Short mmCIF file of C-alpha atoms and ligand atoms in Angstrom, two decimals:
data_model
loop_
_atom_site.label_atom_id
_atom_site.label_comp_id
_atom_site.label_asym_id
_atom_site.label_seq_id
_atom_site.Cartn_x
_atom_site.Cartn_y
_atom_site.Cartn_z
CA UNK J 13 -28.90 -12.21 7.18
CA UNK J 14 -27.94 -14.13 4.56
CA UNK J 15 -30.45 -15.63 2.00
CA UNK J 16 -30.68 -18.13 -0.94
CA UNK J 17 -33.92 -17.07 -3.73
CA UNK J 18 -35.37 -19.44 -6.02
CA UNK J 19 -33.16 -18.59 -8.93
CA UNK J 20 -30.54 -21.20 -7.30
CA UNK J 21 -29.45 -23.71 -10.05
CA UNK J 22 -27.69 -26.24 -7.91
CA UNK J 23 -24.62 -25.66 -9.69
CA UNK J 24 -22.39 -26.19 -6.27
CA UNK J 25 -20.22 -23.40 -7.11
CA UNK J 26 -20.67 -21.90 -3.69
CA UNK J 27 -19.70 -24.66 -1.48
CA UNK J 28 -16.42 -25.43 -1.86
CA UNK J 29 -15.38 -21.38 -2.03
CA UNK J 30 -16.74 -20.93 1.51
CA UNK J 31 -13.94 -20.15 3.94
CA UNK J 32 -15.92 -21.60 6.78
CA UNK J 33 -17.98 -24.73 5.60
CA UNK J 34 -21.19 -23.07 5.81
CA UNK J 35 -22.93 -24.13 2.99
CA UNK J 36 -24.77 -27.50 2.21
CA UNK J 37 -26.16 -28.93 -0.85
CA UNK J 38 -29.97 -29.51 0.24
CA UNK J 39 -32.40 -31.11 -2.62
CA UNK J 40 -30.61 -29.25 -4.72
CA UNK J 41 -30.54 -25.98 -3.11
CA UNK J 42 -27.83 -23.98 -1.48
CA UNK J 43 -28.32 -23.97 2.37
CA UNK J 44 -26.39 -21.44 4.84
CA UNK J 45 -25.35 -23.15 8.65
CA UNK J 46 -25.08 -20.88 11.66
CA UNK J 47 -21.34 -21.00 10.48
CA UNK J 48 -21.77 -18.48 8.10
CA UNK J 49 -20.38 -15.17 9.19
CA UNK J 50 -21.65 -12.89 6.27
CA UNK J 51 -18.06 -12.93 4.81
CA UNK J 52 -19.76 -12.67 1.45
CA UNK J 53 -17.41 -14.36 -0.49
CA UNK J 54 -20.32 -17.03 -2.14
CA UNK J 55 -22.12 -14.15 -2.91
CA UNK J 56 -19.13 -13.18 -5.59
CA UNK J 57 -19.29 -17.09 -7.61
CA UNK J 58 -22.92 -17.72 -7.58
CA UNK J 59 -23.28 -17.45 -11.88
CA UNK J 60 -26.94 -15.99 -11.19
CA UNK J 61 -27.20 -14.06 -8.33
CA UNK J 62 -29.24 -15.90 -6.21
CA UNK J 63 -27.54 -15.14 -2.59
CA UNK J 64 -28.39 -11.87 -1.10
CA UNK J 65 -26.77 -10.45 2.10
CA UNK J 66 -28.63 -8.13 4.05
CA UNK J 67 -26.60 -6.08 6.99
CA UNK J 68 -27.70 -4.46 9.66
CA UNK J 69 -27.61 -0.85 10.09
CA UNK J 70 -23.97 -0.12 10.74
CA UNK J 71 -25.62 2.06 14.14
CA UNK J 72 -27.03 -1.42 15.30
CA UNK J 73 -23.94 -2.88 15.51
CA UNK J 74 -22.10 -3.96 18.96
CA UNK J 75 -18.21 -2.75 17.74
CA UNK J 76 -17.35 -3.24 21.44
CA UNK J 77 -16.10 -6.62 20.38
CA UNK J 78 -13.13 -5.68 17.56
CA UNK J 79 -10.40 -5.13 19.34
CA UNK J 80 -5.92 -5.38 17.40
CA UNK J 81 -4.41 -3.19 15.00
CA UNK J 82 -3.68 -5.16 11.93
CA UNK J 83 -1.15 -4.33 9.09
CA UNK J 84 -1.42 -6.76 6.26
CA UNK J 85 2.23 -8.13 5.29
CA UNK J 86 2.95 -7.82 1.41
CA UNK J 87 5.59 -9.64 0.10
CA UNK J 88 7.51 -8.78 -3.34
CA UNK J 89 10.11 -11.25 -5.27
CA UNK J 90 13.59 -11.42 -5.59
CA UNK J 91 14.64 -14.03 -7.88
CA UNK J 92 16.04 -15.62 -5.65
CA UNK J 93 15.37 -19.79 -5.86
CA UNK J 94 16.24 -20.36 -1.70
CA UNK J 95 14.46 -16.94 -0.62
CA UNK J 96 11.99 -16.47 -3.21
CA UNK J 97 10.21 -13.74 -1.80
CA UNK J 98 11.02 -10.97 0.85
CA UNK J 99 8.50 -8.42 3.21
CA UNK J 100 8.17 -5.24 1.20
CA UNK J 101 9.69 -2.32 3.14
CA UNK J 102 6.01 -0.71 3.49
CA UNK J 103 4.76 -3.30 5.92
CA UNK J 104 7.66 -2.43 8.31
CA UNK J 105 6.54 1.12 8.05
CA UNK J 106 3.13 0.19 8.86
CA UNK J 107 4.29 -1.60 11.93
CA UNK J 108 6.20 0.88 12.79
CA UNK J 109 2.95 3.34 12.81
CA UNK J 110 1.08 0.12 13.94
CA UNK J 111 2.75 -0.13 17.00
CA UNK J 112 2.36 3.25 18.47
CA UNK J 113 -1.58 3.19 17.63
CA UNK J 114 -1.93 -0.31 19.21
CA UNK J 115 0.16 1.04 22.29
CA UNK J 116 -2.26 3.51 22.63
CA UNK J 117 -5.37 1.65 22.43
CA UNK J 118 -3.77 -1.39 24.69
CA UNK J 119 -4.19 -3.82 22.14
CA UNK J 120 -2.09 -6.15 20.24
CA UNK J 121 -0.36 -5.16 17.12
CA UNK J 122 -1.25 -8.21 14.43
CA UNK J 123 0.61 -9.11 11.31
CA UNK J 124 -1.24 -10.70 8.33
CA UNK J 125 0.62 -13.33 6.32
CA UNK J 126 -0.16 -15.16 3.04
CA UNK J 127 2.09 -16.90 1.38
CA UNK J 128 2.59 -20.41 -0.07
CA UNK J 129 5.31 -20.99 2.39
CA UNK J 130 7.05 -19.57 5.17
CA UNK J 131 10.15 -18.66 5.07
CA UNK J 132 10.76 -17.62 9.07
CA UNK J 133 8.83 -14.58 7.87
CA UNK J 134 7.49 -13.95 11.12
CA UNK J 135 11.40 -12.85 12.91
CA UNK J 136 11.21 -9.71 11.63
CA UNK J 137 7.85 -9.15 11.87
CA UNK J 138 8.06 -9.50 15.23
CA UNK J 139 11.35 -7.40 15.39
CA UNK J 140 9.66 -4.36 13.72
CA UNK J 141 6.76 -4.72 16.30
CA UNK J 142 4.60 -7.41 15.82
CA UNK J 143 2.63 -9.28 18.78
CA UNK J 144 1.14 -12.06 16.71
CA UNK J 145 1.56 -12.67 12.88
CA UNK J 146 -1.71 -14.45 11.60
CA UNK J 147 -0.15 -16.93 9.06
CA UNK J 148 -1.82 -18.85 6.41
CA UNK J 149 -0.03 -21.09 4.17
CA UNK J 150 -1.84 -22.57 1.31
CA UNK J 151 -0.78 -23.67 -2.49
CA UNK J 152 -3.21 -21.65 -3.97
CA UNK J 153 -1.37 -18.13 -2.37
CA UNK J 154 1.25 -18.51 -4.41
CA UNK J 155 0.76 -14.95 -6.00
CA UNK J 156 -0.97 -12.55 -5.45
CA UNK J 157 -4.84 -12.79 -6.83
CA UNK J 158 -7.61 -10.45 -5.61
CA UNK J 159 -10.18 -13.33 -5.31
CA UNK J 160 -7.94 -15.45 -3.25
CA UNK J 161 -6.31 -13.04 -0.92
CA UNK J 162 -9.60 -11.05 -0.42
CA UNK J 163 -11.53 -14.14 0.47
CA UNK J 164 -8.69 -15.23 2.68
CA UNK J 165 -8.80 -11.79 4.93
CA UNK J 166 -12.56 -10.70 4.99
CA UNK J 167 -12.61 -14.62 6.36
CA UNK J 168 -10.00 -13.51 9.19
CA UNK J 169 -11.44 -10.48 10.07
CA UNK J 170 -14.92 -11.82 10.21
CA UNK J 171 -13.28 -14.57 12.97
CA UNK J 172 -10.79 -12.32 14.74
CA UNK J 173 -12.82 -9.16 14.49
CA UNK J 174 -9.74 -6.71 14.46
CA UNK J 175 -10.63 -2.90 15.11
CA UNK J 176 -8.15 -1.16 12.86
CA UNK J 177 -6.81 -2.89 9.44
CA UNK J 178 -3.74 -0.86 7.35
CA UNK J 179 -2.39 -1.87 4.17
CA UNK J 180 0.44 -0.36 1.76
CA UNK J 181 -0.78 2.07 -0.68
CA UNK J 182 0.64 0.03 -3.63
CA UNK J 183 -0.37 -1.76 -6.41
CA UNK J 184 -1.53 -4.56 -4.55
CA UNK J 185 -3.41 -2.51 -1.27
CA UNK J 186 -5.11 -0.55 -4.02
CA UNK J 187 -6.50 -3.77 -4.95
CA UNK J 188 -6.91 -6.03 -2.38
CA UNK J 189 -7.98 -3.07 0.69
CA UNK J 190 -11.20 -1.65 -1.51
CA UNK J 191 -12.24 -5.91 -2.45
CA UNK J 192 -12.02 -6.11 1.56
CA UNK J 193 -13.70 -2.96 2.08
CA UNK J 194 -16.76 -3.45 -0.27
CA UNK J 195 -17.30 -7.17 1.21
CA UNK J 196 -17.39 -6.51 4.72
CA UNK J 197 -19.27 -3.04 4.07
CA UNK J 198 -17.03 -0.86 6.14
CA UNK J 199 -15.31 2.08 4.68
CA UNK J 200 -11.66 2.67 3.94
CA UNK J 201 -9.64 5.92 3.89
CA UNK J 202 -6.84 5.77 0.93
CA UNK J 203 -3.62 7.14 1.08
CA UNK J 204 -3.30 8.01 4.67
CA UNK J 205 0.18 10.14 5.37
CA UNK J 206 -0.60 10.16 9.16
CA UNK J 207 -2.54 8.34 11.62
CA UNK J 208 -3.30 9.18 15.62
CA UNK J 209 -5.63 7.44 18.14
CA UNK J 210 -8.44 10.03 18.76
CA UNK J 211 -10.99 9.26 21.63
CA UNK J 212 -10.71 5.34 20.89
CA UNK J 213 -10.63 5.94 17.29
CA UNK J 214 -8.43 5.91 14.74
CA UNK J 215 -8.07 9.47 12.78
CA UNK J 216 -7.07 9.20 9.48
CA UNK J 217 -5.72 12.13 7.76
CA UNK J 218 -5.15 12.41 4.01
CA UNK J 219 -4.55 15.35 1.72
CA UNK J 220 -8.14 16.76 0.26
CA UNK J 221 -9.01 18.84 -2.59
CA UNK J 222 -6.01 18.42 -4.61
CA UNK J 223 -4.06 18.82 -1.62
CA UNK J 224 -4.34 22.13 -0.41
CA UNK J 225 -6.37 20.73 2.46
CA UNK J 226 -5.39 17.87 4.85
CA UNK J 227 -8.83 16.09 5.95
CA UNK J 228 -9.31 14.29 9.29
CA UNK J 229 -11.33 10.67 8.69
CA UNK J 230 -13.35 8.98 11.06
CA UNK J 231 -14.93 5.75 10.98
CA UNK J 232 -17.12 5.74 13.90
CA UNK J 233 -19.62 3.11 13.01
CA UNK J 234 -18.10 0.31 11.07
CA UNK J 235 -15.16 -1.91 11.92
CA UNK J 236 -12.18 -2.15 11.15
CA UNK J 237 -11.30 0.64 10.47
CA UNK J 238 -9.70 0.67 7.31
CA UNK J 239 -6.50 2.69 5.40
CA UNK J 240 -3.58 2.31 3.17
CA UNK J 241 -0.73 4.41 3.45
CA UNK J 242 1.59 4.99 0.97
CA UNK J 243 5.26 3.84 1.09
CA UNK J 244 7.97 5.99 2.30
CA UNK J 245 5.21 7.36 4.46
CA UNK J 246 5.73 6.29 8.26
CA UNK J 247 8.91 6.87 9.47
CA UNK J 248 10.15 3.07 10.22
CA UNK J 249 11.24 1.79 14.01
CA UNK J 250 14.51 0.88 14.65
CA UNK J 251 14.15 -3.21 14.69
CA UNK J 252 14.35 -4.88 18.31
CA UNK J 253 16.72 -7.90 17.62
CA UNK J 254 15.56 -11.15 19.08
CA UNK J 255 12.21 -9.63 19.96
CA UNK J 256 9.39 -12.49 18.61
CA UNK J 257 6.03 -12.33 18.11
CA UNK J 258 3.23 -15.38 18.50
CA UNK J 259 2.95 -16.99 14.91
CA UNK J 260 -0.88 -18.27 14.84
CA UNK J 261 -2.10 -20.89 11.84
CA UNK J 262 -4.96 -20.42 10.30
CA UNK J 263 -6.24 -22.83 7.60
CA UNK J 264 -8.11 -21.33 4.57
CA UNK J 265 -10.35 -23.55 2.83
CA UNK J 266 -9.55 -22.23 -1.05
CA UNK J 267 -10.89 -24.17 -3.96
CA UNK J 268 -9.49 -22.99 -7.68
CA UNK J 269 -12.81 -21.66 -8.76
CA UNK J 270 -12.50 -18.90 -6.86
CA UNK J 271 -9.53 -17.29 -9.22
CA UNK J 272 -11.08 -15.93 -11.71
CA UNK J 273 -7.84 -13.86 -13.33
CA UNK J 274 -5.16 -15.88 -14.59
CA UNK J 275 -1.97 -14.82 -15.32
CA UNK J 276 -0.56 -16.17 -18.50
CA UNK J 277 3.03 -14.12 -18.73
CA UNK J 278 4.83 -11.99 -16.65
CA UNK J 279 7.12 -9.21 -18.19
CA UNK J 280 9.51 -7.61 -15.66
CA UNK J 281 9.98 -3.80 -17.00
CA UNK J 282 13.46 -3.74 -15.47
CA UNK J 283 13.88 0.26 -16.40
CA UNK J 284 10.94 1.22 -14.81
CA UNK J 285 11.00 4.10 -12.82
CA UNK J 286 8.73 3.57 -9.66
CA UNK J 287 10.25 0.69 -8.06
CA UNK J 288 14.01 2.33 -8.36
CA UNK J 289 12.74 6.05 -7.01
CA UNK J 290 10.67 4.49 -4.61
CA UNK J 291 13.84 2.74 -3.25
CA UNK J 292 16.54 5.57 -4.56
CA UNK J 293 18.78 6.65 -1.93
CA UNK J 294 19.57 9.83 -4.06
CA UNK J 295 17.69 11.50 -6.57
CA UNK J 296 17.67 14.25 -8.73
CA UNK J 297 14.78 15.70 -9.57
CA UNK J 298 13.80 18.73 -12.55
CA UNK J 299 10.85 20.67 -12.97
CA UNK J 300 9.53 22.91 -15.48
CA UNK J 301 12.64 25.42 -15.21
CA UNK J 302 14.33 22.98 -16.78
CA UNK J 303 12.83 23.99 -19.80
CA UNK J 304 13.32 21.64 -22.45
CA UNK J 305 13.55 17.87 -22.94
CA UNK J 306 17.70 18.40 -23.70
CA UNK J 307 18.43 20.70 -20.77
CA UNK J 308 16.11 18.35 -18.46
CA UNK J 309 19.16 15.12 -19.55
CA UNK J 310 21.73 17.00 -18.00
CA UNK J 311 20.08 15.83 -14.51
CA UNK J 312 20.77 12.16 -15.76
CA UNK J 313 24.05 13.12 -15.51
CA UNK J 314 24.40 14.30 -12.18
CA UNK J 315 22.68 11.49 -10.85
CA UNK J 316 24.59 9.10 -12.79
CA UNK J 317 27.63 10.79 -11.41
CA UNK J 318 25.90 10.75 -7.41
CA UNK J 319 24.56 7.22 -8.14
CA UNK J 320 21.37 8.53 -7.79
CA UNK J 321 17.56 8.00 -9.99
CA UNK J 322 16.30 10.95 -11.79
CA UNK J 323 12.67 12.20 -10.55
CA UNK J 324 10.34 14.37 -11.80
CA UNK J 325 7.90 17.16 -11.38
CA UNK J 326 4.47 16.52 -12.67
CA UNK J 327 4.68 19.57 -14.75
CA UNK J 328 7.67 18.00 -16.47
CA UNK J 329 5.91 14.79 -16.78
CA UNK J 330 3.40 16.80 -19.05
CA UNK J 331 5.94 19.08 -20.62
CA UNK J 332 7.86 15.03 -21.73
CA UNK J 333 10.80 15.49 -19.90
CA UNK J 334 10.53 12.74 -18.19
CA UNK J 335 8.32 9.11 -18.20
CA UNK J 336 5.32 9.31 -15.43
CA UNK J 337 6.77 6.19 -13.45
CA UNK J 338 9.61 9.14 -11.81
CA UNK J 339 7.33 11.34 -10.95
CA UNK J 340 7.47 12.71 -7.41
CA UNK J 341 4.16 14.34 -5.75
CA UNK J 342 0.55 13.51 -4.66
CA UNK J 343 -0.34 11.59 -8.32
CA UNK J 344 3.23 10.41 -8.43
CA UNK J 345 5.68 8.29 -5.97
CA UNK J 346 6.41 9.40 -2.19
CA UNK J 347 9.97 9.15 -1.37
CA UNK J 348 12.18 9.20 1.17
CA UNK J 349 15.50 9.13 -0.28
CA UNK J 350 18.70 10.00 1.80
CA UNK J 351 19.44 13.17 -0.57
CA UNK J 352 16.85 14.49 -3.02
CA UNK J 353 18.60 17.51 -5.47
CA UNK J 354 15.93 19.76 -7.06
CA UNK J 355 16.24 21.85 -9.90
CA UNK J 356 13.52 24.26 -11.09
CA UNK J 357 10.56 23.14 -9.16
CA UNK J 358 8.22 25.41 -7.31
CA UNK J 359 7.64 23.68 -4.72
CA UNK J 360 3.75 22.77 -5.39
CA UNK J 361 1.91 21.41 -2.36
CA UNK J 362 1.44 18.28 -4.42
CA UNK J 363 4.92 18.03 -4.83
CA UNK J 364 6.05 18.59 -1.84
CA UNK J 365 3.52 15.86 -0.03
CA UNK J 366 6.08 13.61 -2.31
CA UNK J 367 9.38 14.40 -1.04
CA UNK J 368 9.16 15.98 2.24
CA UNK J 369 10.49 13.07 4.34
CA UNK J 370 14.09 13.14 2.32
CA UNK J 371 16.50 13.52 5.05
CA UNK J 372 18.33 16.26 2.98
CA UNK J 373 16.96 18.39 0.27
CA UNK J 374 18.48 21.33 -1.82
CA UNK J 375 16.80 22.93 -4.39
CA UNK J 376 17.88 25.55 -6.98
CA UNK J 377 15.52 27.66 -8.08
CA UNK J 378 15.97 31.28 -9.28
CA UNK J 379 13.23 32.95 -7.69
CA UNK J 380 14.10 33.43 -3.85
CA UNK J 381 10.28 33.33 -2.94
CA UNK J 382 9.98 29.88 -4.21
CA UNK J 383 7.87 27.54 -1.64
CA UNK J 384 10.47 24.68 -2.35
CA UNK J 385 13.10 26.65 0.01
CA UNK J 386 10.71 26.44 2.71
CA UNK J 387 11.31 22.49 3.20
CA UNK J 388 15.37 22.62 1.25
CA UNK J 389 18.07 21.99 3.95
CA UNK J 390 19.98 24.32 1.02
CA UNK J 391 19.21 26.28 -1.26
CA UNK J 392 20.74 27.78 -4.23
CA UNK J 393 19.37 31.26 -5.88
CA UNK J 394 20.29 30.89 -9.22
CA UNK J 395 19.49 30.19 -12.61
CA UNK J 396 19.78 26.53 -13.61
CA UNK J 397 21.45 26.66 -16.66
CA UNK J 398 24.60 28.24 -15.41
CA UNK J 399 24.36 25.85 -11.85
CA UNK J 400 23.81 22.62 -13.39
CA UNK J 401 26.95 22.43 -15.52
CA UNK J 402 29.01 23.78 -12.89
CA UNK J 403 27.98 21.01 -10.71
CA UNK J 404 28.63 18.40 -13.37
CA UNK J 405 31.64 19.82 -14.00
CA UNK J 406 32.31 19.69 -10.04
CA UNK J 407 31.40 16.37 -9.08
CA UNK J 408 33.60 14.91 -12.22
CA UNK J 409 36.43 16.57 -10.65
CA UNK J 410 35.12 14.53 -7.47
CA UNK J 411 34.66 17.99 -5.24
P1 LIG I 528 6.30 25.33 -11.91
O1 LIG I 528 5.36 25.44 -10.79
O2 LIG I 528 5.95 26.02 -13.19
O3 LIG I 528 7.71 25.86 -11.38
C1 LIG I 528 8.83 26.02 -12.18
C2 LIG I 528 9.89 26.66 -11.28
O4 LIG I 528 11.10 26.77 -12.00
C3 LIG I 528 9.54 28.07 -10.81
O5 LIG I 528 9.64 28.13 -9.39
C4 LIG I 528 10.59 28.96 -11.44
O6 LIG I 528 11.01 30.03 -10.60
C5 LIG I 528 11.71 27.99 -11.66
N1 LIG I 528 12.58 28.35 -12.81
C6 LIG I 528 12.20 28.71 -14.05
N2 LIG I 528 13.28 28.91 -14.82
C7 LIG I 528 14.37 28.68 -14.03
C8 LIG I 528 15.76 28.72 -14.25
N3 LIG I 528 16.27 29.02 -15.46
N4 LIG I 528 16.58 28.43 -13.23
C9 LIG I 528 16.10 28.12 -11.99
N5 LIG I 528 14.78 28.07 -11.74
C10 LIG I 528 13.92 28.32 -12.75
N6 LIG I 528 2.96 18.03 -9.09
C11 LIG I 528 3.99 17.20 -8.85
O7 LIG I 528 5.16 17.57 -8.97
N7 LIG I 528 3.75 15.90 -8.46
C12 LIG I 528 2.50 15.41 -8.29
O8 LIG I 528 2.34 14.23 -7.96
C13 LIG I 528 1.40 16.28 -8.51
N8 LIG I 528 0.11 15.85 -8.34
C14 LIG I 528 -0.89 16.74 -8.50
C15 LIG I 528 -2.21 16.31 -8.20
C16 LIG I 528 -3.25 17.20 -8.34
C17 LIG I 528 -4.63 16.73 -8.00
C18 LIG I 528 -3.01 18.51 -8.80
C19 LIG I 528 -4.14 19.49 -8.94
C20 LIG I 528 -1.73 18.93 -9.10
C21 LIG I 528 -0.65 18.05 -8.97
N9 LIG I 528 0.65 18.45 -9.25
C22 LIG I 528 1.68 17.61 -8.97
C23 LIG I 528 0.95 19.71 -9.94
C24 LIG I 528 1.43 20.82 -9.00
O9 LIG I 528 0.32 21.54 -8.52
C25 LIG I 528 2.35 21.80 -9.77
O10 LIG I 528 1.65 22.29 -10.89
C26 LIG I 528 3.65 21.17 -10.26
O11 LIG I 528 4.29 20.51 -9.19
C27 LIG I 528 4.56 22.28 -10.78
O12 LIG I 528 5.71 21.73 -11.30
P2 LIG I 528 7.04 22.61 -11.40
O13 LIG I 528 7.45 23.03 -10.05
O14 LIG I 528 8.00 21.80 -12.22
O15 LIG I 528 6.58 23.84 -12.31
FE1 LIG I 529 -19.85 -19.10 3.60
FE2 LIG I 529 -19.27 -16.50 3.62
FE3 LIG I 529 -21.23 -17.43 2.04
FE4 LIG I 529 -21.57 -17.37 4.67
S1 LIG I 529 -21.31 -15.61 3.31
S2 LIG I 529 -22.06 -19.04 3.32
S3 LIG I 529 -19.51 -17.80 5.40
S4 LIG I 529 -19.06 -17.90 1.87
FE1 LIG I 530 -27.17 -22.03 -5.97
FE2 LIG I 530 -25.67 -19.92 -6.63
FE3 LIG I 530 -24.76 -21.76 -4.90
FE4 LIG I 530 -24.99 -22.35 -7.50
S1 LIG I 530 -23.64 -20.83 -6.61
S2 LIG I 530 -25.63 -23.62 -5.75
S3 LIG I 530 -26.82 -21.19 -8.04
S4 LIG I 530 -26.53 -20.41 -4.62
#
């Protein structure tokens, strides 16, 4: 139920931010129509807190009626003028995973598209698995902006009633998934690294208690059911060429006053470490056997020489060997490069979460009982001080 107090001012600042046309200016008083779907988003401008939302009991409510797997579609740049902006690699992944949960259930597998315009995203959306891509194309998405977007998909899922929503665990999930979450008052389990159908529902199962525990998540009584996985994560489908998926417009009604962030300048750190290890198809990683800062460079070397990034334990984050943007592990980046070289790391649960999904891995460690060896392809007994060299010395010769 949704209600307006006394405290309303008039101002009109909720009417033109509703995504469905719900509200009416009536002697001066905000008025709700039976268009209003709860999606909360005048709740968020009103400048003194005179709209109050009450929900019912999430036990009360009929879920019999949500029924898709969504994966919403993030987009990154590429300075490029014609193709401005491209489908980050995560949202494939999440298809990918999307697809085998929606097979399950019977339902359709629904991408979620916001952009300012389309550039034929919806091909290879539909190649990767899509049935449908939900599309809205509106001036104001532009860029990225929690108020907007958020507004924009609590007002979709309030219409389309989907039963399970996934999002990329990056910078912009981690925003936008929690805004969704906390407006439609369903819960929302982050940083998922595998997902099944159980019973109907979708079990969601994240590492617990600093990892040394992987917990099961259900969300029995609110829909959707809500994650964000991180990248490198899902293993990603092989792409069906030709294979299309239904492109459905939606119109968003989005007025200006609903941005409340602005950004002024934007500074492209083109040496920063996440987005290339993220992406890296080799990488070279040290941990605290390296022992100091000096030693830890000769890595930099060996991936320079394998065209590679350098990664990181989190130990040698601490220690300064390295900045916290190559940091592999649970707190750091996942990867999933084709070859990932490691060089006095443990092997730390945490760590290991980060990198397990390289295709190869060989580690070097000189204690034999080290847990990395359990997940290396190859491993090396040794101490790294004589092995490093030798291999810098051996890939210069091109061995
Ligand atoms: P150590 O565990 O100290 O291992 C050093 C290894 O080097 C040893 O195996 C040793 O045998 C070997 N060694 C020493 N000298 C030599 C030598 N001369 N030659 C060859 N081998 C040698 N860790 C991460 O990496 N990433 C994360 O994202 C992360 N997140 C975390 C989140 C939480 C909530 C917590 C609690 C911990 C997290 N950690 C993370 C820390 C993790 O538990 C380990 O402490 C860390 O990974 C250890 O780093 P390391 O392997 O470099 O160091
Ligand atoms: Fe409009 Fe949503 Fe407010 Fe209802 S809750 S009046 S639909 S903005
Ligand atoms: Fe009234 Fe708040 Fe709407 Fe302004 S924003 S008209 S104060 S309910």
């Amino acid at each position: 139920m949704i209600e307006v107090s006394k405290k309303c001012i008039g101002c009109n600042k909720c009417v033109p931010v509703c995504p469905f046309a719900a509200i009416n200016m009536i002697d001066k008083k905000a008025t709700m129509n039976e268009a209003c779907t709860l999606c909360g988003v005048c709740v968020q401008v009103c400048p003194v807190q005179a709209i109050t939302i009450t929900r019912e009991e999430a036990s009360a409510r009929d879920l019999s009626g949500y029924k898709g797997v969504w994966v919403y579609v993030e987009l990154s740049e590429t300075g490029d003028k014609t193709h401005p902006k491209k489908i980050k690699q995560v949202t494939f992944e999440l298809l990918s995973a999307g697809r085998k949960l929606a097979d399950e259930l019977g339902e359709d597998l629904c991408a979620v598209l916001l952009t300012d315009k389309n550039h034929g995203y919806e091909k290879e959306l539909g190649e990767y698995g899509a049935d449908k891509v939900y599309m809205v194309e509106h001036d104001e998405l532009f860029e990225y902006n929690t108020d907007i977007f958020s507004s924009v998909i609590v007002g979709l899922v309030t219409s389309h009633k989907p039963s399970i929503m996934l999002y990329g665990a990056t910078i912009q999930g981690r925003d936008l998934a929690p805004r969704v979450a906390s407006t439609l008052y369903v819960g929302l389990t982050a940083d998922c690294t595998a997902l099944a159908i159980k019973d109907g529902l979708l079990l969601q199962s994240r590492p617990a208690f600093g990892g040394n525990i992987m917990a099961d998540i259900l969300a029995p009584r609110s829909r959707p059911q809500m994650s964000t996985v991180r990248p490198n994560v899902m293993k990603l489908a092989e792409p069906v060429h030709g294979r299309a998926a239904v492109v459905v417009r939606e119109s968003a009604r989005l007025d200006k006053s609903l941005r409340r962030v602005k950004v002024l300048e934007r500074k492209i750190d083109h040496g920063a470490g996440t987005a290339r290890i993220e992406n890296a198809n080799v990488i070279v990683s040290g941990g605290r056997g390296m022992k100091t800062k000096e030693k830890f460079k000769q890595l930099e070397e060996i991936s320079k020489l394998l065209g590679g990034v350098v990664g990181a334990s989190r130990a040698a984050v601490d220690l300064g060997f390295k900045e916290k943007t190559h940091q592999v592990g649970q707190s750091g980046t996942t990867v999933s490069p084709k070859l990932y070289l490691c060089f006095g790391i443990s092997g730390a649960v945490q760590h290991i979460v980060g990198m397990k999904a390289s295709d190869v891995i060989v580690a070097v460690n000189k204690d034999p009982n080290a847990p990395i060896f359990n997940v290396a392809r190859y491993g090396i007994v040794g101490d790294v001080n004589e092995i490093v060299p030798k291999l810098v010395e051996a890939l210069k010769k091109g061995k």
